[in-house]
């Protein structure tokens, strides 16, 4: 096990290159199953969720060739298995995308039933609603969810709630279904568009991704493609917060400024300067931080995955901020860690009221989940003194080389091995 040791209080400056989007990659990798051919996928972030997806593909029968750290050739021609084992599917929550992809190609798929998670309940009723509309049946047996259909046909789905996962899973299942599928009230995140672009490169016929209605005309066959995944909006937003919280000056490379707009708008309102270029952005802060009101919403609203990071930033604003979580039931658990650093935050249900303080104090911290963990890194970078963050495995699930990238910006951060019994004693 590892922990991060961070001596905060240094302004970050310099250049950082943003990696490929995790939440696009975990859907695009299963999508290669539909090609039944060779796909070259570039700009894959080197993180554990991607490695788990590649391992699942390999166990299903795909041949995987690493071209470079971020580029893999995946040949799904000889996949002959439709069941993702319990052990593998539980390594990552997004393994549910294998259901849609396997159903789309073979008319059957099985993965472990995703349970609740540390953000709150994580139902997949909307995924199943879409599969049913395409003519599939589902059943749960011994913790595994199984979907099957002898003949998938296009269908009309009006989602009850806007869901990233259900939208992408429905697209995966529908691209080869006979006839037209219409998906309404869909998610519009950049990774939805990325998956649609990738599937269209494989020969699919998808229109409307990025709006709230997606129309898919089923095709008989797909084929291989070369595809480069979009930059990670949340990783980019995290380094913007790192610059803002340390009064730094950071240039981000490999970003799509348009995708950053909901985040950029709030950082500007908080008093940061953000300059946009073609595929890079510069963020600086010289003056005081201003308080904000933020409510997380589906894209193009403010992304829930940035909520913990912005809450940390607002701990140091001059005044009272209000952050409302509009997506997940339980995404303020990390607040207790911030309070131990001297933050003044009151949470009532989905709403956090943050009274800005002058400074955060160093403390021993835990990464409770991926984004909460990243938020702890931000808090430690701002605190004057040494903080240690445990359970960093959650952070490394979604941030490629976070320690090295922050060191490149001048942060005093290192990874340290933690003897297992030391962690047990501390708990
Ligand atoms: C994706 O999760 C992301 N994960 C999450 O990022 C992100 O927080 C979330 O979208 C919202 O943007 C991946 O892409 C792998 P949803 P997803 O389905 O698709 C409810 C991170 O930190 N819902 O859009 O699982 C659900 O309970 C992670 O990178 C249903 O009710 O989220 C939630 O309240 C954490 N029924 C809301 O919809 C369903 O069938 C949105 O969930 C599906 C979802």
Coordinates of C-alpha atoms and ligand atoms in Angstrom, one line a residue:
X1 CA 0.0 0.0 0.0
X2 CA 1.1 3.5 -0.6
X3 CA 0.5 7.0 0.8
X4 CA 1.2 10.4 -0.5
X5 CA 3.4 12.8 1.6
X6 CA 2.8 16.4 0.7
X7 CA 4.4 19.5 2.0
X8 CA 2.0 22.3 1.0
X9 CA 2.3 26.0 0.7
X10 CA 4.1 26.2 -2.7
X11 CA 2.6 28.0 -5.7
X12 CA 2.5 25.5 -8.6
X13 CA 3.8 26.7 -11.9
X14 CA 4.8 25.2 -15.3
X15 CA 3.2 22.9 -17.8
X16 CA 1.2 19.7 -17.5
X17 CA -0.1 17.4 -20.2
X18 CA -3.6 16.0 -19.6
X19 CA -4.3 12.4 -20.4
X20 CA -7.1 10.7 -22.1
X21 CA -10.6 10.7 -20.5
X22 CA -11.2 7.8 -18.1
X23 CA -14.9 7.8 -18.5
X24 CA -14.6 7.7 -22.3
X25 CA -12.0 5.0 -22.2
X26 CA -14.0 2.6 -20.0
X27 CA -16.8 2.6 -22.6
X28 CA -14.7 2.7 -25.8
X29 CA -12.6 -0.4 -24.8
X30 CA -15.8 -2.6 -24.5
X31 CA -17.0 -1.0 -27.7
X32 CA -14.1 -2.7 -29.6
X33 CA -16.0 -6.0 -29.0
X34 CA -18.6 -4.8 -31.5
X35 CA -16.0 -4.4 -34.3
X36 CA -15.0 -8.1 -34.3
X37 CA -11.8 -6.7 -35.8
X38 CA -8.6 -4.9 -34.9
X39 CA -8.9 -1.5 -33.3
X40 CA -6.0 0.9 -32.5
X41 CA -7.0 3.0 -29.5
X42 CA -4.8 6.0 -28.7
X43 CA -4.6 8.4 -25.8
X44 CA -5.7 5.7 -23.3
X45 CA -4.9 6.9 -19.8
X46 CA -2.5 4.5 -18.0
X47 CA -4.7 4.0 -14.9
X48 CA -6.0 0.9 -13.2
X49 CA -9.6 1.1 -14.6
X50 CA -8.1 1.0 -18.1
X51 CA -5.9 -1.9 -17.2
X52 CA -8.9 -3.8 -15.7
X53 CA -10.9 -3.2 -18.9
X54 CA -8.0 -4.5 -21.0
X55 CA -7.7 -7.6 -18.8
X56 CA -11.4 -8.3 -19.2
X57 CA -11.1 -8.0 -23.0
X58 CA -8.2 -10.4 -22.9
X59 CA -10.0 -12.9 -20.7
X60 CA -13.0 -12.8 -23.1
X61 CA -10.6 -13.9 -25.9
X62 CA -9.3 -10.6 -27.4
X63 CA -5.7 -10.3 -28.4
X64 CA -4.1 -7.1 -26.9
X65 CA -0.9 -5.6 -28.1
X66 CA 0.7 -2.7 -26.3
X67 CA 2.1 -0.2 -28.9
X68 CA 3.1 2.4 -26.3
X69 CA 2.1 3.3 -22.8
X70 CA -1.1 5.0 -24.1
X71 CA -1.8 3.1 -27.3
X72 CA -3.1 -0.4 -27.6
X73 CA -4.1 -2.6 -30.5
X74 CA -7.1 -4.7 -29.6
X75 CA -8.2 -7.5 -31.9
X76 CA -11.7 -8.7 -30.8
X77 CA -12.1 -11.1 -33.8
X78 CA -11.8 -14.3 -31.8
X79 CA -13.8 -13.4 -28.7
X80 CA -15.8 -16.5 -27.8
X81 CA -16.9 -15.8 -24.3
X82 CA -19.8 -13.6 -23.1
X83 CA -19.4 -13.9 -19.4
X84 CA -17.1 -11.5 -17.4
X85 CA -16.1 -13.2 -14.3
X86 CA -17.3 -12.0 -10.9
X87 CA -13.7 -11.2 -9.8
X88 CA -12.8 -9.2 -12.9
X89 CA -16.1 -7.3 -13.2
X90 CA -15.8 -6.2 -9.6
X91 CA -12.4 -4.6 -10.2
X92 CA -14.2 -1.6 -11.7
X93 CA -17.7 -0.2 -11.5
X94 CA -17.9 0.6 -15.2
X95 CA -17.7 -3.1 -16.1
X96 CA -21.4 -2.8 -16.9
X97 CA -20.4 -1.5 -20.4
X98 CA -19.5 -5.0 -21.2
X99 CA -23.2 -5.9 -20.9
X100 CA -24.2 -3.6 -23.7
X101 CA -21.2 -4.5 -26.0
X102 CA -21.6 -8.3 -25.5
X103 CA -25.3 -8.1 -26.0
X104 CA -24.8 -6.0 -29.2
X105 CA -22.4 -8.5 -30.7
X106 CA -23.5 -11.9 -29.4
X107 CA -27.1 -11.4 -28.1
X108 CA -25.9 -12.3 -24.6
X109 CA -23.7 -10.9 -21.8
X110 CA -23.0 -11.3 -18.1
X111 CA -21.2 -9.2 -15.5
X112 CA -21.4 -8.9 -11.7
X113 CA -24.4 -6.9 -10.5
X114 CA -23.0 -3.5 -9.5
X115 CA -23.9 -2.8 -5.9
X116 CA -24.1 0.5 -4.1
X117 CA -20.9 2.6 -4.0
X118 CA -19.4 5.1 -1.7
X119 CA -21.3 7.9 -3.6
X120 CA -24.7 6.4 -2.8
X121 CA -27.0 3.8 -4.5
X122 CA -25.9 2.9 -8.0
X123 CA -28.9 1.4 -9.7
X124 CA -28.8 0.2 -13.3
X125 CA -32.6 0.1 -13.9
X126 CA -32.2 2.6 -16.8
X127 CA -29.6 0.4 -18.5
X128 CA -32.0 -2.5 -18.3
X129 CA -34.9 -0.5 -19.5
X130 CA -33.0 0.3 -22.7
X131 CA -32.0 -3.3 -23.2
X132 CA -35.6 -4.4 -22.7
X133 CA -36.8 -1.9 -25.3
X134 CA -34.4 -3.5 -27.8
X135 CA -36.0 -6.9 -27.1
X136 CA -33.6 -8.3 -24.5
X137 CA -34.4 -10.1 -21.2
X138 CA -32.5 -9.8 -18.0
X139 CA -32.1 -12.0 -14.9
X140 CA -29.9 -11.9 -11.8
X141 CA -28.4 -15.1 -10.5
X142 CA -25.9 -15.5 -7.7
X143 CA -24.8 -11.8 -7.9
X144 CA -24.4 -11.8 -11.7
X145 CA -26.6 -9.9 -14.1
X146 CA -27.3 -11.7 -17.3
X147 CA -28.9 -10.2 -20.5
X148 CA -29.9 -12.1 -23.6
X149 CA -31.9 -11.7 -26.8
X150 CA -32.3 -13.9 -29.9
X151 CA -32.9 -10.9 -32.1
X152 CA -32.2 -7.3 -31.0
X153 CA -34.5 -4.8 -32.7
X154 CA -34.5 -1.0 -32.6
X155 CA -36.6 0.6 -29.9
X156 CA -37.8 3.9 -28.4
X157 CA -36.4 4.7 -24.9
X158 CA -37.4 7.7 -22.8
X159 CA -35.0 7.6 -19.9
X160 CA -36.5 8.5 -16.5
X161 CA -33.3 10.0 -15.4
X162 CA -30.3 11.4 -17.2
X163 CA -27.7 8.7 -16.9
X164 CA -24.2 8.7 -18.5
X165 CA -23.9 4.9 -18.1
X166 CA -27.4 4.0 -19.4
X167 CA -27.0 6.3 -22.4
X168 CA -23.7 4.7 -23.4
X169 CA -24.8 1.1 -22.7
X170 CA -27.9 1.7 -24.8
X171 CA -25.8 3.0 -27.7
X172 CA -23.5 -0.1 -27.4
X173 CA -26.5 -2.5 -27.5
X174 CA -28.3 -0.6 -30.3
X175 CA -25.7 -0.1 -33.0
X176 CA -26.2 -3.5 -34.5
X177 CA -29.9 -3.9 -33.6
X178 CA -32.2 -4.2 -36.6
X179 CA -34.0 -0.9 -37.4
X180 CA -34.0 2.4 -35.7
X181 CA -33.4 3.2 -32.1
X182 CA -34.4 6.5 -30.5
X183 CA -33.0 7.4 -27.1
X184 CA -34.5 10.4 -25.4
X185 CA -33.5 12.4 -22.3
X186 CA -30.0 11.1 -22.7
X187 CA -26.8 12.4 -21.1
X188 CA -24.7 14.9 -23.2
X189 CA -21.3 14.6 -21.6
X190 CA -18.2 14.9 -23.9
X191 CA -17.6 11.2 -23.4
X192 CA -21.0 10.4 -24.9
X193 CA -20.0 12.2 -28.1
X194 CA -16.6 10.4 -28.0
X195 CA -18.2 7.0 -27.8
X196 CA -20.5 7.9 -30.7
X197 CA -17.6 9.2 -32.8
X198 CA -15.7 6.0 -32.1
X199 CA -18.6 3.8 -33.0
X200 CA -19.3 5.8 -36.1
X201 CA -15.6 5.3 -37.2
X202 CA -16.3 1.6 -36.8
X203 CA -19.2 2.0 -39.3
X204 CA -22.1 2.7 -36.9
X205 CA -24.9 5.2 -37.8
X206 CA -25.4 7.4 -34.8
X207 CA -26.8 10.9 -34.8
X208 CA -27.5 13.4 -32.2
X209 CA -24.8 12.5 -29.6
X210 CA -24.3 15.7 -27.5
X211 CA -28.0 16.6 -27.7
X212 CA -30.7 15.1 -25.6
X213 CA -32.0 12.8 -28.4
X214 CA -29.8 10.2 -30.0
X215 CA -30.9 8.3 -33.1
X216 CA -29.2 5.1 -34.1
X217 CA -29.9 3.1 -37.3
X218 CA -28.7 -0.4 -36.8
X219 CA -26.0 -1.8 -39.1
X220 CA -25.2 -5.4 -39.9
X221 CA -21.5 -5.3 -39.4
X222 CA -18.9 -2.9 -37.8
X223 CA -15.2 -2.9 -38.5
X224 CA -11.9 -1.9 -36.9
X225 CA -10.8 1.7 -36.5
X226 CA -8.0 3.9 -35.3
X227 CA -9.3 6.2 -32.6
X228 CA -7.8 8.7 -30.2
X229 CA -9.7 9.3 -26.9
X230 CA -10.6 12.9 -25.9
X231 CA -8.6 14.6 -23.1
X232 CA -10.0 14.1 -19.5
X233 CA -12.2 17.0 -18.5
X234 CA -12.0 16.2 -14.8
X235 CA -8.2 15.6 -14.7
X236 CA -7.8 19.0 -16.5
X237 CA -10.2 20.6 -14.0
X238 CA -8.3 19.1 -11.1
X239 CA -5.0 20.7 -12.2
X240 CA -6.9 24.0 -12.7
X241 CA -7.9 23.8 -9.0
X242 CA -4.4 22.9 -8.0
X243 CA -3.1 26.1 -9.7
X244 CA -6.0 28.2 -8.2
X245 CA -5.6 26.9 -4.7
X246 CA -1.8 27.5 -4.6
X247 CA -2.0 30.9 -6.3
X248 CA -0.1 29.4 -9.1
X249 CA 0.4 29.8 -12.9
X250 CA -0.2 26.6 -14.8
X251 CA -0.4 25.8 -18.5
X252 CA -2.5 22.8 -19.4
X253 CA -1.8 21.0 -22.7
X254 CA -4.0 18.5 -24.6
X255 CA -7.3 19.9 -23.4
X256 CA -10.5 20.9 -25.3
X257 CA -11.4 24.3 -23.9
X258 CA -15.0 23.9 -24.9
X259 CA -15.3 20.8 -22.7
X260 CA -13.9 22.8 -19.8
X261 CA -16.5 25.7 -20.0
X262 CA -18.7 24.7 -17.0
X263 CA -15.5 24.5 -14.8
X264 CA -13.8 27.6 -16.4
X265 CA -16.9 29.7 -15.7
X266 CA -16.9 28.9 -12.0
X267 CA -13.1 29.4 -11.6
X268 CA -13.3 32.8 -13.3
X269 CA -16.2 33.7 -11.0
X270 CA -14.0 32.7 -8.1
X271 CA -11.4 35.2 -9.2
X272 CA -9.0 33.1 -11.3
X273 CA -7.7 34.2 -14.7
X274 CA -8.2 31.6 -17.4
X275 CA -6.8 32.0 -20.9
X276 CA -8.0 29.6 -23.7
X277 CA -5.9 28.5 -26.7
X278 CA -6.6 25.8 -29.4
X279 CA -5.7 22.8 -27.3
X280 CA -4.2 24.4 -24.2
X281 CA -5.3 26.6 -21.3
X282 CA -3.5 28.8 -18.8
X283 CA -4.8 29.4 -15.3
X284 CA -3.4 31.9 -12.8
X285 CA -4.6 33.4 -9.6
X286 CA -3.2 36.5 -8.0
X287 CA -6.0 38.0 -5.9
X288 CA -8.4 36.6 -3.2
X289 CA -10.8 33.8 -3.9
X290 CA -14.5 34.8 -4.1
X291 CA -17.3 32.6 -2.7
X292 CA -19.6 30.8 -5.1
X293 CA -22.9 29.0 -5.4
X294 CA -22.6 25.8 -7.3
X295 CA -25.1 23.0 -8.1
X296 CA -23.9 19.9 -9.8
X297 CA -25.9 18.8 -12.8
X298 CA -25.6 16.7 -15.9
X299 CA -23.5 18.2 -18.7
X300 CA -23.4 21.1 -19.6
X301 CA -24.0 21.9 -16.0
X302 CA -21.2 21.8 -13.4
X303 CA -19.9 18.2 -13.2
X304 CA -20.4 16.3 -10.0
X305 CA -16.9 14.8 -10.3
X306 CA -15.5 18.3 -9.8
X307 CA -17.6 19.0 -6.7
X308 CA -15.1 17.8 -4.0
X309 CA -12.3 19.7 -5.7
X310 CA -14.3 22.9 -5.9
X311 CA -15.4 22.6 -2.3
X312 CA -11.8 22.5 -1.1
X313 CA -11.1 25.6 -3.1
X314 CA -14.0 27.4 -1.6
X315 CA -12.8 26.6 1.9
X316 CA -10.3 29.4 1.3
X317 CA -12.7 31.9 -0.3
X318 CA -13.5 35.2 1.4
X319 CA -17.1 34.6 2.4
X320 CA -19.8 31.9 2.4
X321 CA -20.3 29.5 -0.5
X322 CA -23.1 27.0 -1.1
X323 CA -22.4 23.7 -2.9
X324 CA -25.4 21.5 -3.8
X325 CA -24.9 18.0 -5.1
X326 CA -27.5 17.3 -7.7
X327 CA -26.4 13.8 -8.9
X328 CA -25.2 11.5 -6.1
X329 CA -26.9 11.0 -2.7
X330 CA -23.7 10.7 -0.7
X331 CA -20.9 12.8 -2.1
X332 CA -19.9 14.9 1.0
X333 CA -18.3 12.2 3.1
X334 CA -14.9 13.7 2.6
X335 CA -16.0 17.0 4.4
X336 CA -15.0 15.5 7.8
X337 CA -11.4 15.3 6.6
X338 CA -11.4 19.0 5.6
X339 CA -12.9 20.0 9.0
X340 CA -9.9 18.3 10.6
X341 CA -7.8 20.7 8.6
X342 CA -9.6 23.7 10.0
X343 CA -12.2 24.1 7.3
X344 CA -15.7 25.4 8.3
X345 CA -18.3 23.4 6.4
X346 CA -21.8 22.4 7.4
X347 CA -23.6 19.7 5.4
X348 CA -27.3 19.2 5.4
X349 CA -28.3 16.4 3.1
X350 CA -27.2 17.4 -0.4
X351 CA -26.1 20.9 0.5
X352 CA -22.8 22.1 1.9
X353 CA -22.4 25.6 3.4
X354 CA -18.8 26.6 3.4
X355 CA -17.5 29.6 5.5
X356 CA -14.1 30.5 4.0
X357 CA -11.2 30.4 6.4
X358 CA -7.8 32.1 6.0
X359 CA -5.8 28.8 5.8
X360 CA -6.0 25.0 6.0
X361 CA -3.8 23.2 8.4
X362 CA -1.9 20.0 7.5
X363 CA -3.4 16.7 8.8
X364 CA -3.3 13.0 8.2
X365 CA -6.0 12.4 5.5
X366 CA -7.7 9.5 3.8
X367 CA -8.7 9.2 0.1
X368 CA -12.3 8.0 0.5
X369 CA -12.9 7.7 -3.2
X370 CA -11.3 8.9 -6.5
X371 CA -12.4 12.5 -6.5
X372 CA -12.6 12.9 -2.8
X373 CA -9.0 11.7 -2.8
X374 CA -8.0 14.2 -5.4
X375 CA -9.7 16.9 -3.3
X376 CA -7.5 15.8 -0.3
X377 CA -4.4 16.3 -2.5
X378 CA -5.6 19.9 -3.3
X379 CA -6.2 20.6 0.4
X380 CA -2.7 19.3 1.3
X381 CA -1.1 21.4 -1.5
X382 CA -2.7 24.5 0.1
X383 CA -1.9 23.7 3.7
X384 CA 1.3 25.1 5.1
X385 CA 3.1 22.0 6.4
X386 CA 3.2 18.2 5.8
X387 CA 0.1 16.2 5.2
X388 CA -0.1 12.5 4.6
X389 CA -2.9 10.9 2.5
X390 CA -3.7 7.2 2.9
X391 CA -5.6 4.9 0.6
X392 CA -4.2 6.6 -2.5
X393 CA -5.1 3.5 -4.6
X394 CA -8.5 5.3 -5.2
X395 CA -6.7 8.3 -6.6
X396 CA -4.4 6.3 -8.9
X397 CA -7.6 4.6 -10.4
X398 CA -8.3 7.8 -12.3
X399 CA -5.3 10.1 -12.4
X400 CA -2.3 9.0 -14.5
X401 CA 1.1 9.8 -12.8
X402 CA -0.5 12.4 -10.5
X403 CA 2.6 12.5 -8.3
X404 CA 5.0 13.0 -11.2
X405 CA 2.7 15.6 -12.9
X406 CA 2.4 17.6 -9.7
X407 CA 6.2 17.3 -9.1
X408 CA 6.6 18.7 -12.6
X409 CA 4.7 21.8 -11.4
X410 CA 7.0 22.2 -8.4
X411 CA 4.8 20.5 -5.8
X412 CA 6.6 18.8 -2.9
X413 CA 4.8 15.4 -3.1
X414 CA 6.1 11.9 -2.9
X415 CA 4.7 8.4 -2.8
X416 CA 5.7 6.4 0.2
X417 CA 5.2 2.6 0.8
X418 CA 3.0 2.0 3.9
X419 CA 3.5 -1.3 5.7
X420 CA 0.1 -3.0 5.8
X421 CA 0.2 -3.5 9.6
X422 CA 0.8 0.3 10.1
X423 CA -2.4 1.0 8.2
X424 CA -4.3 -1.6 10.2
X425 CA -3.1 -0.1 13.5
X426 CA -4.2 3.3 12.4
X427 CA -7.8 2.2 11.7
Ligands
LIG1 C1 -20.6 8.3 -14.6 O1 -21.2 7.3 -13.7 C2 -19.2 8.5 -14.1 N1 -18.5 7.2 -14.2 C3 -19.1 9.1 -12.8 O2 -17.8 9.4 -12.5 C4 -20.0 10.4 -12.7 O3 -20.0 10.9 -11.4 C5 -21.4 10.1 -13.3 O4 -21.3 9.5 -14.6 C6 -22.2 11.4 -13.4 O5 -21.5 12.3 -14.3 C7 -18.1 6.6 -15.3 O6 -18.4 7.2 -16.4 C8 -17.4 5.4 -15.2 P1 -25.0 8.0 -14.1 P2 -22.6 6.6 -14.0 O7 -25.6 6.8 -14.6 O8 -22.7 6.5 -15.5 C9 -28.9 7.6 -11.3 C10 -15.8 9.4 -11.4 O9 -15.4 9.9 -10.3 N2 -29.2 6.3 -12.1 O10 -25.0 9.2 -15.0 O11 -22.7 5.4 -13.2 C11 -27.7 7.4 -10.4 O12 -28.0 6.8 -9.2 C12 -17.1 8.7 -11.5 O13 -15.1 9.4 -12.4 C13 -30.4 5.7 -11.9 O14 -31.2 6.0 -11.1 O15 -23.6 7.7 -13.5 C14 -27.2 8.8 -10.3 O16 -28.0 9.5 -9.2 C15 -17.8 8.6 -10.1 N3 -30.6 4.5 -12.7 C16 -27.6 9.5 -11.6 O17 -28.6 8.6 -12.2 C17 -29.7 4.1 -13.6 O18 -29.9 3.0 -14.2 C18 -26.5 9.7 -12.6 O19 -25.8 8.4 -12.7 C19 -28.5 4.8 -13.7 C20 -28.3 5.9 -13.0

